[in-house]
Coordinates of N, CA and C in Angstrom, one line a residue:
M717 N 106.1 88.2 104.9 CA 107.5 87.8 104.7 C 108.2 88.1 106.0
A718 N 108.9 87.1 106.5 CA 109.7 87.3 107.7 C 111.1 87.9 107.3
T719 N 111.6 88.7 108.1 CA 112.9 89.3 107.8 C 113.9 88.5 108.5
Q720 N 115.1 88.5 108.0 CA 116.2 87.8 108.5 C 117.4 88.7 108.8
T721 N 118.0 88.6 110.0 CA 119.1 89.4 110.4 C 120.3 88.6 110.7
T722 N 121.4 89.2 110.6 CA 122.7 88.5 110.9 C 123.2 88.9 112.3
N723 N 123.5 87.8 113.0 CA 124.0 88.0 114.4 C 125.5 88.4 114.4
D724 N 126.0 88.8 115.5 CA 127.4 89.2 115.6 C 128.3 88.1 115.2
D725 N 127.9 86.8 115.5 CA 128.7 85.7 115.2 C 128.6 85.2 113.8
G726 N 127.9 85.9 112.9 CA 127.8 85.6 111.5 C 126.6 84.7 111.2
G727 N 125.9 84.2 112.3 CA 124.7 83.4 112.0 C 123.5 84.3 111.8
S728 N 122.4 83.7 111.4 CA 121.3 84.5 111.1 C 120.1 84.0 112.0
S729 N 119.2 85.0 112.3 CA 118.0 84.7 113.1 C 116.8 85.3 112.5
R730 N 115.7 84.7 112.7 CA 114.4 85.3 112.2 C 113.9 86.4 113.1
A731 N 113.5 87.4 112.5 CA 112.9 88.5 113.2 C 111.4 88.4 113.1
T732 N 110.6 89.3 113.6 CA 109.2 89.3 113.6 C 108.7 89.2 112.2
A733 N 107.7 88.4 112.0 CA 107.1 88.2 110.6 C 106.3 89.5 110.3
S734 N 106.3 89.9 109.0 CA 105.5 91.0 108.6 C 105.0 90.7 107.2
P735 N 104.0 91.4 106.8 CA 103.4 91.2 105.4 C 104.5 91.5 104.4
A736 N 104.3 91.0 103.2 CA 105.2 91.3 102.1 C 105.4 92.8 101.9
G737 N 106.5 93.2 101.5 CA 106.8 94.6 101.3 C 105.8 95.2 100.3
P738 N 105.8 96.5 100.2 CA 104.9 97.2 99.3 C 105.0 96.7 97.8
S739 N 103.8 96.5 97.2 CA 103.8 96.0 95.9 C 104.2 97.2 94.9
T740 N 105.0 96.9 93.9 CA 105.3 97.9 92.9 C 104.2 98.0 91.9
D741 N 103.1 97.2 92.1 CA 102.0 97.2 91.2 C 100.9 98.2 91.6
V742 N 101.1 98.8 92.8 CA 100.1 99.7 93.3 C 100.2 101.0 92.6
P743 N 99.1 101.5 92.0 CA 99.2 102.8 91.3 C 99.1 103.9 92.3
P744 N 99.4 105.1 91.8 CA 99.2 106.3 92.7 C 97.7 106.3 93.2
L745 N 97.5 106.8 94.4 CA 96.2 106.9 94.9 C 95.5 108.2 94.5
S746 N 94.4 108.0 93.8 CA 93.6 109.2 93.4 C 92.6 109.5 94.5
Q747 N 92.1 110.7 94.5 CA 91.1 111.1 95.5 C 89.9 110.3 95.4
D748 N 89.4 110.0 94.2 CA 88.3 109.1 94.0 C 88.5 107.7 94.6
A749 N 89.7 107.1 94.4 CA 90.0 105.8 94.9 C 90.0 105.8 96.4
L750 N 90.6 106.9 97.0 CA 90.6 107.1 98.4 C 89.2 107.2 99.0
F751 N 88.4 108.0 98.4 CA 87.0 108.1 98.9 C 86.2 106.8 98.8
D752 N 86.5 106.1 97.7 CA 85.8 104.8 97.4 C 86.2 103.8 98.5
A753 N 87.5 103.8 98.9 CA 88.0 102.9 99.9 C 87.5 103.3 101.3
L754 N 87.3 104.6 101.5 CA 86.9 105.0 102.8 C 85.3 105.0 103.0
A755 N 84.6 104.7 101.9 CA 83.2 104.7 102.0 C 82.6 103.6 103.0
S756 N 83.4 102.6 103.2 CA 83.0 101.5 104.1 C 83.4 101.8 105.5
R757 N 82.5 101.7 106.4 CA 82.9 102.0 107.8 C 83.9 100.9 108.3
R758 N 83.8 99.7 107.8 CA 84.7 98.7 108.2 C 86.1 99.0 107.7
S759 N 86.2 99.5 106.5 CA 87.5 99.9 106.0 C 88.1 101.1 106.8
R760 N 87.3 102.0 107.2 CA 87.8 103.1 108.1 C 88.2 102.6 109.4
Y761 N 87.5 101.6 110.0 CA 87.9 101.0 111.2 C 89.3 100.3 111.1
I762 N 89.5 99.6 110.0 CA 90.7 98.9 109.8 C 91.9 99.9 109.7
L763 N 91.7 100.9 109.0 CA 92.8 101.9 108.8 C 93.0 102.7 110.1
H764 N 92.0 103.0 110.9 CA 92.2 103.7 112.1 C 92.9 102.8 113.1
N765 N 92.6 101.5 113.2 CA 93.3 100.6 114.0 C 94.7 100.4 113.7
L766 N 95.0 100.4 112.4 CA 96.4 100.2 112.0 C 97.3 101.5 112.3
R767 N 96.6 102.6 112.4 CA 97.4 103.9 112.7 C 98.0 103.8 114.0
S768 N 97.4 103.1 115.0 CA 98.0 103.0 116.3 C 98.9 101.9 116.6
E769 N 99.2 101.1 115.5 CA 100.1 100.0 115.6 C 101.5 100.2 115.0
D770 N 102.5 99.8 115.6 CA 103.9 99.9 115.1 C 104.3 98.7 114.3
A771 N 103.6 97.6 114.5 CA 103.9 96.3 113.8 C 102.7 95.8 113.1
P772 N 102.8 94.9 112.2 CA 101.7 94.2 111.6 C 100.8 93.6 112.7
I773 N 99.5 93.6 112.4 CA 98.5 93.0 113.3 C 97.9 91.8 112.6
T774 N 97.4 90.9 113.5 CA 96.8 89.7 112.9 C 95.3 89.9 112.5
L775 N 94.9 89.1 111.5 CA 93.5 89.2 111.1 C 92.6 89.0 112.2
E776 N 92.8 88.1 113.1 CA 92.0 87.8 114.2 C 91.8 89.0 115.1
S777 N 92.9 89.7 115.3 CA 92.9 90.9 116.2 C 92.1 92.0 115.5
I778 N 92.2 92.2 114.2 CA 91.5 93.3 113.6 C 90.0 93.0 113.5
V779 N 89.7 91.7 113.3 CA 88.3 91.3 113.3 C 87.6 91.6 114.6
D780 N 88.3 91.2 115.7 CA 87.8 91.5 117.1 C 87.6 93.0 117.3
T781 N 88.5 93.8 116.9 CA 88.4 95.2 117.0 C 87.3 95.8 116.2
V782 N 87.2 95.5 115.0 CA 86.1 96.0 114.1 C 84.7 95.5 114.6
A783 N 84.6 94.2 115.0 CA 83.3 93.7 115.5 C 82.9 94.4 116.8
A784 N 83.9 94.7 117.7 CA 83.5 95.4 118.9 C 83.1 96.8 118.7
W785 N 83.8 97.5 117.8 CA 83.5 98.9 117.5 C 82.1 99.0 116.8
E786 N 81.8 98.0 115.9 CA 80.5 98.0 115.2 C 79.4 97.9 116.2
M787 N 79.6 97.0 117.2 CA 78.5 96.7 118.1 C 78.5 97.7 119.3
D788 N 79.6 98.5 119.4 CA 79.8 99.4 120.5 C 79.7 98.6 121.9
K789 N 80.4 97.5 121.9 CA 80.5 96.6 123.0 C 81.9 96.0 123.2
S790 N 82.2 95.5 124.3 CA 83.5 94.8 124.4 C 83.4 93.5 123.7
I791 N 84.5 93.0 123.2 CA 84.5 91.8 122.3 C 83.9 90.6 122.9
D792 N 84.0 90.5 124.3 CA 83.4 89.3 124.9 C 81.8 89.3 124.9
L793 N 81.3 90.5 124.5 CA 79.8 90.6 124.4 C 79.3 90.5 123.0
V794 N 80.2 90.4 122.0 CA 79.9 90.3 120.6 C 79.7 88.8 120.2
S795 N 78.6 88.6 119.5 CA 78.3 87.2 119.1 C 79.3 86.6 118.2
D796 N 79.5 85.3 118.2 CA 80.4 84.6 117.3 C 79.9 84.8 115.9
E797 N 78.6 84.8 115.7 CA 78.1 85.0 114.3 C 78.5 86.3 113.8
H798 N 78.4 87.4 114.6 CA 78.8 88.7 114.1 C 80.3 88.7 113.8
R799 N 81.1 88.1 114.6 CA 82.5 88.0 114.3 C 82.8 87.3 113.0
R800 N 82.1 86.2 112.8 CA 82.3 85.5 111.5 C 81.9 86.3 110.3
N801 N 80.8 87.1 110.5 CA 80.4 88.0 109.4 C 81.4 89.0 109.1
V802 N 82.0 89.6 110.1 CA 83.1 90.6 110.0 C 84.3 89.9 109.3
L803 N 84.7 88.8 109.8 CA 85.8 88.0 109.2 C 85.6 87.8 107.7
M804 N 84.5 87.4 107.3 CA 84.2 87.1 105.9 C 84.3 88.4 105.1
S805 N 83.7 89.5 105.6 CA 83.7 90.7 104.9 C 85.1 91.3 104.8
L806 N 85.9 91.2 105.8 CA 87.3 91.7 105.8 C 88.1 90.9 104.8
Q807 N 88.0 89.6 104.9 CA 88.8 88.7 104.1 C 88.5 88.9 102.6
H808 N 87.2 88.9 102.3 CA 86.8 88.9 100.9 C 86.5 90.2 100.2
T809 N 86.4 91.3 101.0 CA 86.0 92.6 100.4 C 87.0 93.7 100.9
Q810 N 86.9 94.0 102.2 CA 87.6 95.2 102.6 C 89.1 95.1 102.5
L811 N 89.7 94.1 103.0 CA 91.2 94.0 102.9 C 91.7 93.9 101.5
P812 N 91.2 93.1 100.6 CA 91.7 93.1 99.2 C 91.5 94.5 98.6
K813 N 90.4 95.2 98.8 CA 90.1 96.5 98.2 C 91.2 97.5 98.8
L814 N 91.4 97.5 100.1 CA 92.4 98.4 100.7 C 93.8 98.1 100.2
A815 N 94.1 96.8 100.0 CA 95.4 96.4 99.5 C 95.6 96.9 98.1
M816 N 94.6 96.8 97.3 CA 94.7 97.2 95.8 C 94.9 98.7 95.8
A817 N 94.4 99.5 96.7 CA 94.6 100.9 96.7 C 95.9 101.3 97.4
G818 N 96.6 100.4 98.0 CA 97.9 100.7 98.6 C 97.7 101.2 100.0
L819 N 96.5 101.1 100.6 CA 96.2 101.6 101.9 C 96.7 100.6 103.0
V820 N 96.7 99.3 102.7 CA 97.1 98.3 103.6 C 98.0 97.3 102.8
Q821 N 98.8 96.6 103.6 CA 99.5 95.4 103.1 C 98.8 94.2 103.7
Y822 N 98.3 93.3 103.0 CA 97.6 92.2 103.5 C 98.2 90.9 103.0
D823 N 98.8 90.1 104.0 CA 99.3 88.8 103.8 C 98.3 87.8 104.1
E824 N 97.5 87.4 103.1 CA 96.4 86.5 103.3 C 96.8 85.1 103.9
E825 N 98.0 84.6 103.4 CA 98.4 83.3 103.9 C 98.7 83.3 105.4
R826 N 99.3 84.3 105.9 CA 99.7 84.4 107.3 C 98.7 85.2 108.1
G827 N 97.8 85.8 107.5 CA 96.8 86.6 108.2 C 97.3 87.8 108.9
L828 N 98.2 88.5 108.2 CA 98.8 89.7 108.8 C 98.5 90.9 108.0
I829 N 98.2 92.0 108.7 CA 97.8 93.3 108.0 C 98.7 94.4 108.6
D830 N 99.2 95.2 107.7 CA 100.1 96.4 108.0 C 99.6 97.6 107.2
K831 N 100.2 98.7 107.5 CA 99.9 99.9 106.8 C 100.5 99.8 105.4
G832 N 99.8 100.4 104.4 CA 100.2 100.3 103.0 C 101.0 101.6 102.7
I833 N 101.5 101.6 101.5 CA 102.3 102.8 101.1 C 101.6 104.1 101.0
H834 N 100.2 104.0 100.8 CA 99.4 105.2 100.7 C 98.6 105.5 102.0
A835 N 98.9 104.7 103.1 CA 98.0 104.8 104.3 C 98.0 106.3 104.9
D836 N 99.1 107.0 104.8 CA 99.1 108.3 105.4 C 98.2 109.3 104.7
Q837 N 97.9 109.0 103.4 CA 97.0 109.9 102.7 C 95.6 109.9 103.2
A838 N 95.2 108.8 104.0 CA 93.9 108.7 104.5 C 93.7 109.4 105.9
D839 N 94.8 109.7 106.5 CA 94.8 110.2 107.9 C 93.8 111.4 108.2
A840 N 93.8 112.4 107.4 CA 93.0 113.6 107.6 C 91.5 113.2 107.5
Y841 N 91.2 112.3 106.6 CA 89.8 111.9 106.4 C 89.4 111.0 107.6
L842 N 90.3 110.1 108.0 CA 90.0 109.3 109.2 C 89.8 110.0 110.4
D843 N 90.6 111.1 110.6 CA 90.4 111.9 111.8 C 89.0 112.5 111.9
I844 N 88.4 112.9 110.8 CA 87.1 113.5 110.8 C 86.0 112.3 111.0
A845 N 86.2 111.2 110.4 CA 85.2 110.1 110.5 C 85.2 109.6 111.9
V846 N 86.4 109.4 112.5 CA 86.5 108.8 113.8 C 86.0 109.8 114.9
A847 N 86.2 111.0 114.7 CA 85.7 112.0 115.6 C 84.2 112.0 115.7
R848 N 83.5 111.5 114.7 CA 82.0 111.5 114.6 C 81.5 110.1 115.0
D849 N 82.3 109.2 115.4 CA 81.9 107.8 115.7 C 82.1 107.6 117.2
D850 N 81.1 107.5 118.0 CA 81.2 107.3 119.4 C 81.7 105.9 119.8
A851 N 81.6 104.9 118.9 CA 82.1 103.6 119.2 C 83.6 103.4 119.2
V852 N 84.3 104.3 118.5 CA 85.7 104.2 118.3 C 86.5 105.0 119.3
P853 N 87.3 104.4 120.1 CA 88.1 105.2 121.1 C 89.2 106.0 120.4
T854 N 89.3 107.2 120.8 CA 90.3 108.1 120.2 C 91.4 108.3 121.3
P855 N 92.7 108.5 120.8 CA 93.8 108.7 121.7 C 93.6 110.1 122.4
E856 N 94.0 110.1 123.7 CA 93.8 111.4 124.5 C 94.9 112.3 124.1

Protein backbone atom coordinates (compact mmCIF):
# COMPACT_ATOMS: atom_id res chain seq x y z
CA MET A 1 0.00 0.00 0.00
CA ALA A 2 1.46 3.36 -0.96
CA THR A 3 1.12 6.13 1.55
CA GLN A 4 -0.15 9.55 0.60
CA THR A 5 0.99 12.82 2.14
CA THR A 6 -0.36 16.35 1.92
CA ASN A 7 1.94 19.10 0.61
CA ASP A 8 2.09 22.60 2.08
CA ASP A 9 -0.04 23.83 -0.81
CA GLY A 10 -2.84 21.36 0.05
CA GLY A 11 -2.03 18.97 -2.81
CA SER A 12 -1.08 15.39 -2.21
CA SER A 13 1.89 13.34 -3.33
CA ARG A 14 2.72 9.67 -3.24
CA ALA A 15 5.38 8.51 -0.84
CA THR A 16 7.41 5.32 -1.06
CA ALA A 17 5.34 2.19 -1.53
CA SER A 18 5.20 -0.24 1.37
CA PRO A 19 3.41 -3.49 2.07
CA ALA A 20 -0.05 -3.30 3.51
CA GLY A 21 -0.14 -2.52 7.21
CA PRO A 22 -0.15 -5.24 9.83
CA SER A 23 -3.08 -7.57 9.58
CA THR A 24 -5.45 -7.62 12.49
CA ASP A 25 -5.94 -11.32 11.72
CA VAL A 26 -2.45 -12.24 12.97
CA PRO A 27 -2.70 -14.15 16.25
CA PRO A 28 -0.19 -13.69 19.07
CA LEU A 29 3.05 -15.51 18.31
CA SER A 30 3.59 -18.62 20.43
CA GLN A 31 7.05 -20.02 21.06
CA ASP A 32 6.12 -23.14 19.05
CA ALA A 33 5.01 -21.03 16.06
CA LEU A 34 8.22 -18.99 16.27
CA PHE A 35 10.41 -22.11 16.34
CA ASP A 36 8.41 -23.62 13.48
CA ALA A 37 8.94 -20.48 11.38
CA LEU A 38 12.64 -20.35 12.22
CA ALA A 39 13.22 -24.03 11.40
CA SER A 40 13.91 -23.11 7.78
CA ARG A 41 17.29 -21.59 7.01
CA ARG A 42 15.69 -19.56 4.22
CA SER A 43 13.19 -18.09 6.67
CA ARG A 44 16.03 -17.15 9.02
CA TYR A 45 17.87 -15.52 6.11
CA ILE A 46 14.78 -13.50 5.19
CA LEU A 47 14.30 -12.25 8.75
CA HIS A 48 17.99 -11.47 9.21
CA ASN A 49 18.05 -9.48 5.97
CA LEU A 50 14.95 -7.51 6.97
CA ARG A 51 16.50 -6.54 10.32
CA SER A 52 19.09 -4.41 8.54
CA GLU A 53 16.55 -2.58 6.36
CA ASP A 54 14.62 0.55 7.27
CA ALA A 55 12.19 0.25 4.36
CA PRO A 56 10.43 -2.62 2.61
CA ILE A 57 12.62 -4.62 0.25
CA THR A 58 11.76 -6.17 -3.07
CA LEU A 59 11.24 -9.86 -3.59
CA GLU A 60 14.00 -9.82 -6.21
CA SER A 61 16.45 -8.33 -3.72
CA ILE A 62 15.66 -10.85 -1.00
CA VAL A 63 15.89 -13.75 -3.48
CA ASP A 64 19.36 -12.58 -4.52
CA THR A 65 20.49 -12.23 -0.90
CA VAL A 66 19.16 -15.63 0.19
CA ALA A 67 20.58 -17.38 -2.90
CA ALA A 68 24.01 -15.79 -2.38
CA TRP A 69 24.10 -16.69 1.33
CA GLU A 70 23.01 -20.27 0.61
CA MET A 71 25.76 -20.77 -1.93
CA ASP A 72 28.27 -18.71 0.07
CA LYS A 73 29.10 -16.84 -3.16
CA SER A 74 28.49 -13.42 -4.59
CA ILE A 75 25.18 -13.25 -6.49
CA ASP A 76 26.90 -13.00 -9.89
CA LEU A 77 28.32 -16.52 -9.29
CA VAL A 78 24.95 -18.06 -8.36
CA SER A 79 23.17 -19.94 -11.15
CA ASP A 80 19.88 -18.70 -12.55
CA GLU A 81 18.40 -22.12 -11.75
CA HIS A 82 19.26 -21.79 -8.07
CA ARG A 83 17.80 -18.27 -7.98
CA ARG A 84 14.57 -19.58 -9.56
CA ASN A 85 14.41 -22.35 -6.95
CA VAL A 86 14.83 -19.81 -4.15
CA LEU A 87 12.19 -17.55 -5.71
CA MET A 88 9.64 -20.36 -5.89
CA SER A 89 10.37 -21.45 -2.33
CA LEU A 90 10.10 -17.93 -0.95
CA GLN A 91 6.92 -17.08 -2.88
CA HIS A 92 5.04 -20.28 -2.15
CA THR A 93 6.33 -21.40 1.23
CA GLN A 94 8.59 -19.19 3.34
CA LEU A 95 7.02 -15.75 2.87
CA PRO A 96 3.38 -16.89 3.30
CA LYS A 97 4.35 -18.88 6.42
CA LEU A 98 6.27 -15.94 7.91
CA ALA A 99 3.40 -13.58 7.06
CA MET A 100 0.84 -15.84 8.77
CA ALA A 101 3.01 -15.79 11.90
CA GLY A 102 3.26 -11.99 11.77
CA LEU A 103 7.04 -12.09 11.29
CA VAL A 104 6.88 -10.37 7.89
CA GLN A 105 4.46 -8.31 5.86
CA TYR A 106 4.36 -9.67 2.32
CA ASP A 107 2.67 -7.76 -0.50
CA GLU A 108 2.57 -10.47 -3.12
CA GLU A 109 1.10 -8.23 -5.84
CA ARG A 110 3.89 -5.65 -5.63
CA GLY A 111 6.63 -8.02 -4.51
CA LEU A 112 7.48 -6.09 -1.32
CA ILE A 113 8.52 -7.54 2.03
CA ASP A 114 8.81 -5.72 5.35
CA LYS A 115 9.11 -6.62 9.02
CA GLY A 116 5.95 -7.97 10.61
CA ILE A 117 4.37 -7.07 13.92
CA HIS A 118 6.11 -9.99 15.68
CA ALA A 119 9.52 -9.65 13.95
CA ASP A 120 11.30 -8.40 17.07
CA GLN A 121 10.41 -11.59 18.93
CA ALA A 122 12.72 -13.55 16.60
CA ASP A 123 15.80 -11.35 17.14
CA ALA A 124 17.48 -13.28 19.97
CA TYR A 125 17.10 -16.57 18.10
CA LEU A 126 18.35 -15.02 14.86
CA ASP A 127 21.45 -13.69 16.61
CA ILE A 128 22.40 -17.22 17.65
CA ALA A 129 21.64 -18.78 14.26
CA VAL A 130 23.46 -16.10 12.28
CA ALA A 131 26.52 -16.29 14.54
CA ARG A 132 26.84 -19.96 13.59
CA ASP A 133 26.47 -19.42 9.82
CA ASP A 134 29.70 -18.41 8.07
CA ALA A 135 27.85 -17.47 4.85
CA VAL A 136 25.89 -14.63 6.47
CA PRO A 137 27.69 -11.34 7.01
CA THR A 138 27.17 -9.86 10.45
CA PRO A 139 27.35 -6.17 11.29
CA GLU A 140 30.62 -5.11 12.90
